[in-house]
């Protein structure tokens, strides 16, 4: 039986790979290195936080939520000594545009243009109140090329959903490490998340113990029925928080957006490493 999926989640499955593929592409890394940010994590933290300006670590720890503070502090604010926010923003669009131009070389250009247009229309209707990363990205200048436009629109949409997801996690009483432990108890290997978020074994084990005390996990670290229900509730809250922009969309326009994004998303998803920490389910339909 096919599982019914909220439209906001189904659309996230389509635009998330368009945003995320650039973190793993050689073009993305080369663009950040050319700007002065050597090492993939400098590029990641610089690229995602640059819309906020040359911020210190605390706002990024708060906004990104599930990264260990020590990991963020190793990158910020030191990376701004190598490249300022304007240079980093230019590098991320350059890397994203070049990546998508390569991946989408054989996709009908009209479909790429349509996907960019429809995503931009959705961005124009967003309410970014309470969503700092989405708001900071939404006011950036519109890129000149279609691949940059597509990437930026996808980025605003995913940051908008991400901001809402953080709010849902906080409302559910989870901290950053606990959120990852719950996810690993459900369907992701610990090795695929913990090293990429910087938490030590002691921090991870302490989070596991706290979750067991609160009934999310068993003493062995497996998910309880209560934990599964709570997780479903916070995912539903994330969908609800992301849904408003789609509520008054004509169904025909949603169908056109999904149809335009599907081949693009599939190519981007296929370029992601098999083991990655971006949180998408193993397969979607």
mmCIF file of C-alpha atoms in Angstrom:
data_model
loop_
_atom_site.group_PDB
_atom_site.id
_atom_site.type_symbol
_atom_site.label_atom_id
_atom_site.label_comp_id
_atom_site.label_asym_id
_atom_site.label_seq_id
_atom_site.Cartn_x
_atom_site.Cartn_y
_atom_site.Cartn_z
ATOM 1 C CA UNK A 1 0.000 0.000 0.000
ATOM 2 C CA UNK A 2 1.281 3.451 -0.910
ATOM 3 C CA UNK A 3 1.752 5.680 2.141
ATOM 4 C CA UNK A 4 -0.058 9.013 1.971
ATOM 5 C CA UNK A 5 2.427 11.864 2.273
ATOM 6 C CA UNK A 6 1.694 15.490 3.072
ATOM 7 C CA UNK A 7 2.166 17.647 -0.059
ATOM 8 C CA UNK A 8 4.627 19.909 1.776
ATOM 9 C CA UNK A 9 6.808 16.877 2.554
ATOM 10 C CA UNK A 10 6.516 15.462 -0.955
ATOM 11 C CA UNK A 11 7.668 18.771 -2.416
ATOM 12 C CA UNK A 12 10.537 18.945 0.085
ATOM 13 C CA UNK A 13 11.699 15.539 -1.168
ATOM 14 C CA UNK A 14 11.926 17.142 -4.620
ATOM 15 C CA UNK A 15 13.658 20.445 -3.885
ATOM 16 C CA UNK A 16 15.980 19.341 -1.062
ATOM 17 C CA UNK A 17 18.389 17.426 -3.368
ATOM 18 C CA UNK A 18 18.629 20.475 -5.668
ATOM 19 C CA UNK A 19 19.893 22.508 -2.725
ATOM 20 C CA UNK A 20 22.000 19.821 -1.066
ATOM 21 C CA UNK A 21 23.877 18.441 -4.066
ATOM 22 C CA UNK A 22 26.207 21.434 -4.108
ATOM 23 C CA UNK A 23 27.647 20.511 -0.705
ATOM 24 C CA UNK A 24 29.050 17.342 -2.255
ATOM 25 C CA UNK A 25 29.990 18.507 -5.756
ATOM 26 C CA UNK A 26 33.549 19.211 -6.907
ATOM 27 C CA UNK A 27 32.351 22.485 -8.419
ATOM 28 C CA UNK A 28 30.941 23.644 -5.098
ATOM 29 C CA UNK A 29 34.127 22.851 -3.214
ATOM 30 C CA UNK A 30 36.298 24.453 -5.912
ATOM 31 C CA UNK A 31 34.281 27.688 -5.781
ATOM 32 C CA UNK A 32 34.644 27.975 -2.011
ATOM 33 C CA UNK A 33 38.350 27.161 -2.177
ATOM 34 C CA UNK A 34 38.840 29.817 -4.848
ATOM 35 C CA UNK A 35 37.202 32.305 -2.475
ATOM 36 C CA UNK A 36 39.621 31.318 0.295
ATOM 37 C CA UNK A 37 37.652 28.685 2.215
ATOM 38 C CA UNK A 38 39.657 25.487 2.186
ATOM 39 C CA UNK A 39 38.051 22.375 3.617
ATOM 40 C CA UNK A 40 34.482 21.271 3.053
ATOM 41 C CA UNK A 41 33.230 22.356 6.487
ATOM 42 C CA UNK A 42 34.443 25.934 6.077
ATOM 43 C CA UNK A 43 32.524 26.029 2.810
ATOM 44 C CA UNK A 44 29.435 24.534 4.412
ATOM 45 C CA UNK A 45 29.300 26.778 7.477
ATOM 46 C CA UNK A 46 30.337 29.830 5.481
ATOM 47 C CA UNK A 47 27.917 29.138 2.645
ATOM 48 C CA UNK A 48 24.869 28.553 4.833
ATOM 49 C CA UNK A 49 25.561 31.366 7.297
ATOM 50 C CA UNK A 50 26.772 34.045 4.837
ATOM 51 C CA UNK A 51 23.231 35.432 4.300
ATOM 52 C CA UNK A 52 23.317 36.410 8.015
ATOM 53 C CA UNK A 53 26.548 38.389 7.589
ATOM 54 C CA UNK A 54 29.876 37.838 9.355
ATOM 55 C CA UNK A 55 28.260 36.270 12.406
ATOM 56 C CA UNK A 56 29.934 34.675 15.394
ATOM 57 C CA UNK A 57 29.313 31.016 16.252
ATOM 58 C CA UNK A 58 26.330 31.346 18.687
ATOM 59 C CA UNK A 59 23.677 32.438 16.139
ATOM 60 C CA UNK A 60 24.765 29.632 13.799
ATOM 61 C CA UNK A 61 24.677 27.068 16.615
ATOM 62 C CA UNK A 62 21.122 28.207 17.318
ATOM 63 C CA UNK A 63 19.942 28.328 13.699
ATOM 64 C CA UNK A 64 21.601 25.136 12.442
ATOM 65 C CA UNK A 65 20.492 23.427 15.688
ATOM 66 C CA UNK A 66 21.911 19.909 15.475
ATOM 67 C CA UNK A 67 25.625 20.640 15.067
ATOM 68 C CA UNK A 68 27.802 20.315 18.154
ATOM 69 C CA UNK A 69 28.768 23.808 19.350
ATOM 70 C CA UNK A 70 32.450 22.867 19.345
ATOM 71 C CA UNK A 71 32.253 21.958 15.649
ATOM 72 C CA UNK A 72 30.700 25.286 14.714
ATOM 73 C CA UNK A 73 33.197 27.179 16.848
ATOM 74 C CA UNK A 74 36.089 25.594 14.946
ATOM 75 C CA UNK A 75 34.798 27.261 11.775
ATOM 76 C CA UNK A 76 33.302 30.539 13.013
ATOM 77 C CA UNK A 77 34.178 33.338 13.185
ATOM 78 C CA UNK A 78 37.670 32.377 11.958
ATOM 79 C CA UNK A 79 36.554 31.614 8.388
ATOM 80 C CA UNK A 80 35.543 35.254 7.831
ATOM 81 C CA UNK A 81 39.239 36.133 7.994
ATOM 82 C CA UNK A 82 39.670 34.204 4.741
ATOM 83 C CA UNK A 83 36.544 35.341 2.883
ATOM 84 C CA UNK A 84 33.836 37.868 3.694
ATOM 85 C CA UNK A 85 30.129 37.106 3.358
ATOM 86 C CA UNK A 86 29.797 38.786 -0.056
ATOM 87 C CA UNK A 87 32.622 36.698 -1.496
ATOM 88 C CA UNK A 88 31.155 33.545 0.030
ATOM 89 C CA UNK A 89 27.695 34.274 -1.374
ATOM 90 C CA UNK A 90 29.190 34.789 -4.831
ATOM 91 C CA UNK A 91 31.134 31.534 -4.504
ATOM 92 C CA UNK A 92 28.127 29.490 -3.446
ATOM 93 C CA UNK A 93 26.038 30.690 -6.411
ATOM 94 C CA UNK A 94 28.926 30.083 -8.777
ATOM 95 C CA UNK A 95 29.462 26.554 -7.438
ATOM 96 C CA UNK A 96 25.745 25.770 -7.407
ATOM 97 C CA UNK A 97 25.158 27.100 -10.918
ATOM 98 C CA UNK A 98 28.102 25.186 -12.351
ATOM 99 C CA UNK A 99 27.045 21.994 -10.585
ATOM 100 C CA UNK A 100 23.463 22.169 -11.817
ATOM 101 C CA UNK A 101 24.528 23.114 -15.345
ATOM 102 C CA UNK A 102 26.555 19.908 -15.491
ATOM 103 C CA UNK A 103 23.949 17.648 -13.907
ATOM 104 C CA UNK A 104 21.048 19.050 -15.928
ATOM 105 C CA UNK A 105 22.873 19.269 -19.252
ATOM 106 C CA UNK A 106 20.430 16.895 -20.946
ATOM 107 C CA UNK A 107 17.245 18.129 -19.248
ATOM 108 C CA UNK A 108 14.888 20.188 -21.398
ATOM 109 C CA UNK A 109 15.909 23.824 -20.719
ATOM 110 C CA UNK A 110 12.258 24.843 -20.739
ATOM 111 C CA UNK A 111 11.580 22.446 -17.863
ATOM 112 C CA UNK A 112 14.502 23.872 -15.877
ATOM 113 C CA UNK A 113 13.172 27.375 -16.530
ATOM 114 C CA UNK A 114 9.670 26.295 -15.503
ATOM 115 C CA UNK A 115 10.910 24.727 -12.274
ATOM 116 C CA UNK A 116 12.840 27.901 -11.413
ATOM 117 C CA UNK A 117 9.862 30.130 -12.241
ATOM 118 C CA UNK A 118 7.386 28.101 -10.179
ATOM 119 C CA UNK A 119 9.691 27.824 -7.184
ATOM 120 C CA UNK A 120 10.339 31.562 -7.317
ATOM 121 C CA UNK A 121 6.568 32.178 -7.300
ATOM 122 C CA UNK A 122 6.321 30.055 -4.168
ATOM 123 C CA UNK A 123 9.193 31.965 -2.543
ATOM 124 C CA UNK A 124 7.404 35.245 -3.261
ATOM 125 C CA UNK A 125 4.414 33.991 -1.256
ATOM 126 C CA UNK A 126 6.387 32.833 1.792
ATOM 127 C CA UNK A 127 5.791 34.247 5.234
ATOM 128 C CA UNK A 128 9.230 34.185 6.855
ATOM 129 C CA UNK A 129 8.194 35.485 10.278
ATOM 130 C CA UNK A 130 10.111 33.510 12.894
ATOM 131 C CA UNK A 131 12.311 31.894 10.215
ATOM 132 C CA UNK A 132 15.686 33.583 10.307
ATOM 133 C CA UNK A 133 17.563 31.521 7.715
ATOM 134 C CA UNK A 134 14.693 31.608 5.247
ATOM 135 C CA UNK A 135 14.260 35.369 5.655
ATOM 136 C CA UNK A 136 17.980 36.058 5.202
ATOM 137 C CA UNK A 137 18.075 33.995 2.006
ATOM 138 C CA UNK A 138 14.815 35.352 0.618
ATOM 139 C CA UNK A 139 16.129 38.927 0.390
ATOM 140 C CA UNK A 140 19.305 38.064 -1.526
ATOM 141 C CA UNK A 141 19.557 39.406 -5.086
ATOM 142 C CA UNK A 142 18.077 37.199 -7.779
ATOM 143 C CA UNK A 143 20.847 35.341 -9.629
ATOM 144 C CA UNK A 144 21.209 36.049 -13.327
ATOM 145 C CA UNK A 145 21.258 32.504 -14.724
ATOM 146 C CA UNK A 146 18.486 29.924 -14.593
ATOM 147 C CA UNK A 147 20.585 27.376 -12.667
ATOM 148 C CA UNK A 148 21.442 29.944 -10.004
ATOM 149 C CA UNK A 149 17.793 31.010 -9.818
ATOM 150 C CA UNK A 150 16.685 27.392 -9.413
ATOM 151 C CA UNK A 151 19.237 26.731 -6.684
ATOM 152 C CA UNK A 152 18.473 29.912 -4.760
ATOM 153 C CA UNK A 153 14.712 29.332 -4.849
ATOM 154 C CA UNK A 154 15.199 25.727 -3.697
ATOM 155 C CA UNK A 155 17.492 26.989 -0.938
ATOM 156 C CA UNK A 156 14.954 29.499 0.386
ATOM 157 C CA UNK A 157 12.272 26.800 0.389
ATOM 158 C CA UNK A 158 14.434 24.260 2.233
ATOM 159 C CA UNK A 159 15.627 26.802 4.798
ATOM 160 C CA UNK A 160 11.995 27.826 5.345
ATOM 161 C CA UNK A 161 11.064 24.212 6.060
ATOM 162 C CA UNK A 162 14.212 23.751 8.136
ATOM 163 C CA UNK A 163 13.416 26.745 10.332
ATOM 164 C CA UNK A 164 9.971 25.272 10.952
ATOM 165 C CA UNK A 165 11.488 21.884 11.723
ATOM 166 C CA UNK A 166 13.760 23.418 14.350
ATOM 167 C CA UNK A 167 10.715 25.050 15.949
ATOM 168 C CA UNK A 168 8.959 21.660 16.003
ATOM 169 C CA UNK A 169 11.987 19.996 17.606
ATOM 170 C CA UNK A 170 12.213 22.674 20.284
ATOM 171 C CA UNK A 171 8.478 22.358 20.940
ATOM 172 C CA UNK A 172 8.917 18.586 21.312
ATOM 173 C CA UNK A 173 11.557 19.205 24.004
ATOM 174 C CA UNK A 174 14.532 17.914 22.020
ATOM 175 C CA UNK A 175 17.978 19.448 21.851
ATOM 176 C CA UNK A 176 20.278 19.139 18.842
ATOM 177 C CA UNK A 177 22.032 15.931 19.818
ATOM 178 C CA UNK A 178 18.822 14.302 21.048
ATOM 179 C CA UNK A 179 17.126 14.990 17.716
ATOM 180 C CA UNK A 180 19.883 13.065 15.925
ATOM 181 C CA UNK A 181 19.761 10.180 18.398
ATOM 182 C CA UNK A 182 16.014 9.809 17.823
ATOM 183 C CA UNK A 183 16.505 9.814 14.062
ATOM 184 C CA UNK A 184 19.178 7.121 14.329
ATOM 185 C CA UNK A 185 16.894 5.033 16.528
ATOM 186 C CA UNK A 186 14.366 5.153 13.687
ATOM 187 C CA UNK A 187 16.119 4.637 10.373
ATOM 188 C CA UNK A 188 19.652 6.043 10.089
ATOM 189 C CA UNK A 189 22.955 4.510 11.115
ATOM 190 C CA UNK A 190 24.687 6.413 13.900
ATOM 191 C CA UNK A 191 27.882 6.421 11.823
ATOM 192 C CA UNK A 192 26.081 8.355 9.101
ATOM 193 C CA UNK A 193 25.148 11.262 11.377
ATOM 194 C CA UNK A 194 27.261 11.584 14.504
ATOM 195 C CA UNK A 195 30.647 12.275 12.842
ATOM 196 C CA UNK A 196 29.096 14.807 10.470
ATOM 197 C CA UNK A 197 27.543 16.776 13.315
ATOM 198 C CA UNK A 198 30.528 16.785 15.650
ATOM 199 C CA UNK A 199 29.084 15.196 18.791
ATOM 200 C CA UNK A 200 31.450 13.146 20.967
ATOM 201 C CA UNK A 201 30.598 9.624 22.105
ATOM 202 C CA UNK A 202 30.079 10.919 25.654
ATOM 203 C CA UNK A 203 27.667 13.599 24.440
ATOM 204 C CA UNK A 204 25.806 11.098 22.272
ATOM 205 C CA UNK A 205 25.520 8.543 25.076
ATOM 206 C CA UNK A 206 24.336 11.201 27.516
ATOM 207 C CA UNK A 207 21.640 12.273 25.050
ATOM 208 C CA UNK A 208 20.578 8.627 24.663
ATOM 209 C CA UNK A 209 20.281 8.288 28.442
ATOM 210 C CA UNK A 210 18.192 11.458 28.712
ATOM 211 C CA UNK A 211 15.826 10.196 26.013
ATOM 212 C CA UNK A 212 15.446 6.867 27.785
ATOM 213 C CA UNK A 213 14.577 8.675 31.012
ATOM 214 C CA UNK A 214 11.889 10.645 29.183
ATOM 215 C CA UNK A 215 10.402 7.610 27.467
ATOM 216 C CA UNK A 216 11.520 8.255 23.896
ATOM 217 C CA UNK A 217 13.941 5.310 23.903
ATOM 218 C CA UNK A 218 14.363 2.025 25.718
ATOM 219 C CA UNK A 219 17.385 1.445 27.935
ATOM 220 C CA UNK A 220 19.007 -0.300 24.944
ATOM 221 C CA UNK A 221 18.553 2.834 22.825
ATOM 222 C CA UNK A 222 15.761 1.563 20.589
ATOM 223 C CA UNK A 223 12.720 3.676 19.868
ATOM 224 C CA UNK A 224 9.671 3.151 22.098
ATOM 225 C CA UNK A 225 6.111 3.261 20.826
ATOM 226 C CA UNK A 226 5.726 6.566 22.666
ATOM 227 C CA UNK A 227 8.893 7.857 21.005
ATOM 228 C CA UNK A 228 7.636 6.806 17.587
ATOM 229 C CA UNK A 229 4.318 8.605 18.137
ATOM 230 C CA UNK A 230 6.087 11.740 19.368
ATOM 231 C CA UNK A 231 8.375 11.696 16.344
ATOM 232 C CA UNK A 232 5.407 11.352 13.988
ATOM 233 C CA UNK A 233 3.813 14.325 15.740
ATOM 234 C CA UNK A 234 6.853 16.563 15.299
ATOM 235 C CA UNK A 235 7.159 15.568 11.630
ATOM 236 C CA UNK A 236 3.469 16.407 11.191
ATOM 237 C CA UNK A 237 4.109 19.767 12.877
ATOM 238 C CA UNK A 238 6.983 20.380 10.444
ATOM 239 C CA UNK A 239 4.700 19.615 7.504
ATOM 240 C CA UNK A 240 2.004 21.900 8.889
ATOM 241 C CA UNK A 241 4.484 24.742 9.374
ATOM 242 C CA UNK A 242 5.666 24.339 5.774
ATOM 243 C CA UNK A 243 2.198 23.942 4.283
ATOM 244 C CA UNK A 244 0.822 27.459 4.350
ATOM 245 C CA UNK A 245 2.622 28.573 1.188
ATOM 246 C CA UNK A 246 1.044 25.706 -0.747
ATOM 247 C CA UNK A 247 -2.502 26.006 0.600
ATOM 248 C CA UNK A 248 -3.834 28.389 -2.028
ATOM 249 C CA UNK A 249 -1.729 27.043 -4.864
ATOM 250 C CA UNK A 250 -3.920 25.859 -7.738
ATOM 251 C CA UNK A 251 -3.643 22.090 -7.989
ATOM 252 C CA UNK A 252 -2.624 22.359 -11.640
ATOM 253 C CA UNK A 253 0.336 24.577 -10.702
ATOM 254 C CA UNK A 254 1.438 22.154 -7.981
ATOM 255 C CA UNK A 255 1.293 19.322 -10.497
ATOM 256 C CA UNK A 256 3.341 21.341 -12.990
ATOM 257 C CA UNK A 257 5.932 22.136 -10.317
ATOM 258 C CA UNK A 258 6.216 18.497 -9.243
ATOM 259 C CA UNK A 259 6.474 17.294 -12.841
ATOM 260 C CA UNK A 260 9.178 19.854 -13.643
ATOM 261 C CA UNK A 261 11.158 19.083 -10.496
ATOM 262 C CA UNK A 262 11.053 15.268 -10.640
ATOM 263 C CA UNK A 263 13.728 14.680 -13.331
ATOM 264 C CA UNK A 264 15.862 17.494 -11.910
ATOM 265 C CA UNK A 265 15.574 16.143 -8.376
ATOM 266 C CA UNK A 266 16.342 12.593 -9.519
ATOM 267 C CA UNK A 267 19.577 13.694 -11.183
ATOM 268 C CA UNK A 268 20.620 15.714 -8.146
ATOM 269 C CA UNK A 269 19.734 12.888 -5.780
ATOM 270 C CA UNK A 270 21.705 10.451 -7.911
ATOM 271 C CA UNK A 271 24.775 12.664 -7.520
ATOM 272 C CA UNK A 272 24.615 12.541 -3.711
ATOM 273 C CA UNK A 273 26.903 10.071 -1.935
ATOM 274 C CA UNK A 274 25.095 6.877 -0.859
ATOM 275 C CA UNK A 275 25.810 7.686 2.789
ATOM 276 C CA UNK A 276 25.052 11.308 3.545
ATOM 277 C CA UNK A 277 23.651 13.258 6.500
ATOM 278 C CA UNK A 278 20.968 15.365 4.818
ATOM 279 C CA UNK A 279 17.995 13.456 6.234
ATOM 280 C CA UNK A 280 16.035 12.420 3.151
ATOM 281 C CA UNK A 281 14.397 8.984 3.273
ATOM 282 C CA UNK A 282 16.187 6.170 1.480
ATOM 283 C CA UNK A 283 13.709 6.248 -1.414
ATOM 284 C CA UNK A 284 10.667 8.234 -2.387
ATOM 285 C CA UNK A 285 7.832 7.895 -4.844
#
